[in-house]
C-alpha positions in Angstrom: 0.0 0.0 0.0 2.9 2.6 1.2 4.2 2.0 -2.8 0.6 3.0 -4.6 0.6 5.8 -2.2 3.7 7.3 -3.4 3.3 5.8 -6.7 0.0 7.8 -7.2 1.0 10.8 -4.4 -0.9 13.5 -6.6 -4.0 11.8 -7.0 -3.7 11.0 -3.2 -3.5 14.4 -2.9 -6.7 15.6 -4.3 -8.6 13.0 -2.8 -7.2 13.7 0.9 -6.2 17.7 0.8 -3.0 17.6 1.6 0.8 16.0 0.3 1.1 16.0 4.3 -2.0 13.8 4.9 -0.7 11.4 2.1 2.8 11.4 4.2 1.8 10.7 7.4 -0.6 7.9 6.2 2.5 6.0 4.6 4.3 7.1 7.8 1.5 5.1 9.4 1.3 2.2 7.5 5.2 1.6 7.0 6.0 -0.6 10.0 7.5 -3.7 9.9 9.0 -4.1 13.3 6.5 -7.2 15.3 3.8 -5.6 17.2 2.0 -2.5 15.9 2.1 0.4 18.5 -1.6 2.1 18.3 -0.3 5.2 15.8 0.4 2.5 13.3 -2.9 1.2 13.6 -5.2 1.3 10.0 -8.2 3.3 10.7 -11.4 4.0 8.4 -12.0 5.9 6.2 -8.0 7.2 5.3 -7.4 3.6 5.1 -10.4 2.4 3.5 -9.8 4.2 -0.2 -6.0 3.0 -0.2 -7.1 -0.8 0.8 -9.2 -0.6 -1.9 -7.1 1.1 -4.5 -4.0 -1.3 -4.0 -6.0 -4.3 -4.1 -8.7 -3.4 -6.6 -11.7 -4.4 -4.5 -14.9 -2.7 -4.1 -15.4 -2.4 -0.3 -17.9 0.3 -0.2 -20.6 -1.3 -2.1 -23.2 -2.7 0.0 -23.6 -6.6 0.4 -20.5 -7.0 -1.3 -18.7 -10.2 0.6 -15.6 -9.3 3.3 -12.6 -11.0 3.9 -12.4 -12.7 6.9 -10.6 -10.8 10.1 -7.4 -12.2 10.9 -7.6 -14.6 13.6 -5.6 -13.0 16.1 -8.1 -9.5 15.6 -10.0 -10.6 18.8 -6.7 -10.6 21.1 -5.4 -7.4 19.5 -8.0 -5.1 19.1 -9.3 -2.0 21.1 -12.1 -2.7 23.2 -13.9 0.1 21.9 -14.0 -1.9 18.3 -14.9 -5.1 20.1 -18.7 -5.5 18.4 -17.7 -3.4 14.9 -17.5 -7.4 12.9 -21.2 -8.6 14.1 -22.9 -7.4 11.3 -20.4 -8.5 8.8 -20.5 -11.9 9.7 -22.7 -12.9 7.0 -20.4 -11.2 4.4 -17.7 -12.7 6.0 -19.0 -16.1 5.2 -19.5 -15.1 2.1 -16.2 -14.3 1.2 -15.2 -17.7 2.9 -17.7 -19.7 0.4 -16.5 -17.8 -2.9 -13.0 -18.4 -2.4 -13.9 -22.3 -1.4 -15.8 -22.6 -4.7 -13.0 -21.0 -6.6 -10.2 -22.8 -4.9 -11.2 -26.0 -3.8 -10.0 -27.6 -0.6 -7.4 -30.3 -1.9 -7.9 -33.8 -0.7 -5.1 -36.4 -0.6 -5.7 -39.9 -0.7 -2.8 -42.8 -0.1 
């Protein structure tokens, strides 16, 4: 993500206000050092247009399925956050269900 923020820093730009706010969201987003301290955290909406962008998904249409949390979300999350995935559940699973029908589990038999 930190690469098709500066690769596309001028359209960032428009869409955020500032070459500043574009900065300090790949000063955000650049850490790669074990735990994440709480200023490197992703938050919505800054996040939500670059996830989106560097992935090519559609994630503000609604019904449109959700990729799963990661399983370690629950442990590592603020409590404040704690009920935000309830009503996603059901596009959770069907995230889950497309990807199963386009990648079939593999089965090995001896």
């Amino acid at each position: 993500m930190t690469f098709d923020l500066r690769h596309h820093m001028r359209v960032y730009e428009q869409f955020f206000g500032s070459i500043k706010h574009v900065t300090e969201l790949i000063m955000q987003i650049n850490w790669e050092d074990g735990s994440v301290p709480r200023e490197y955290w992703m938050n919505t909406p800054d996040h939500l247009y670059v996830i989106a962008n560097t992935f090519n998904l559609c994630v503000l249409i609604d019904g449109c399925p959700l990729p799963p949390l990661h399983v370690q979300w629950e442990y590592h999350r603020d409590m404040r956050v704690s009920g935000w995935a309830t009503p996603y559940r059901n596009r959770m699973a069907d995230w889950v269900a497309k990807y199963n029908e386009m990648y079939p589990p593999q089965r090995h038999f001896m």
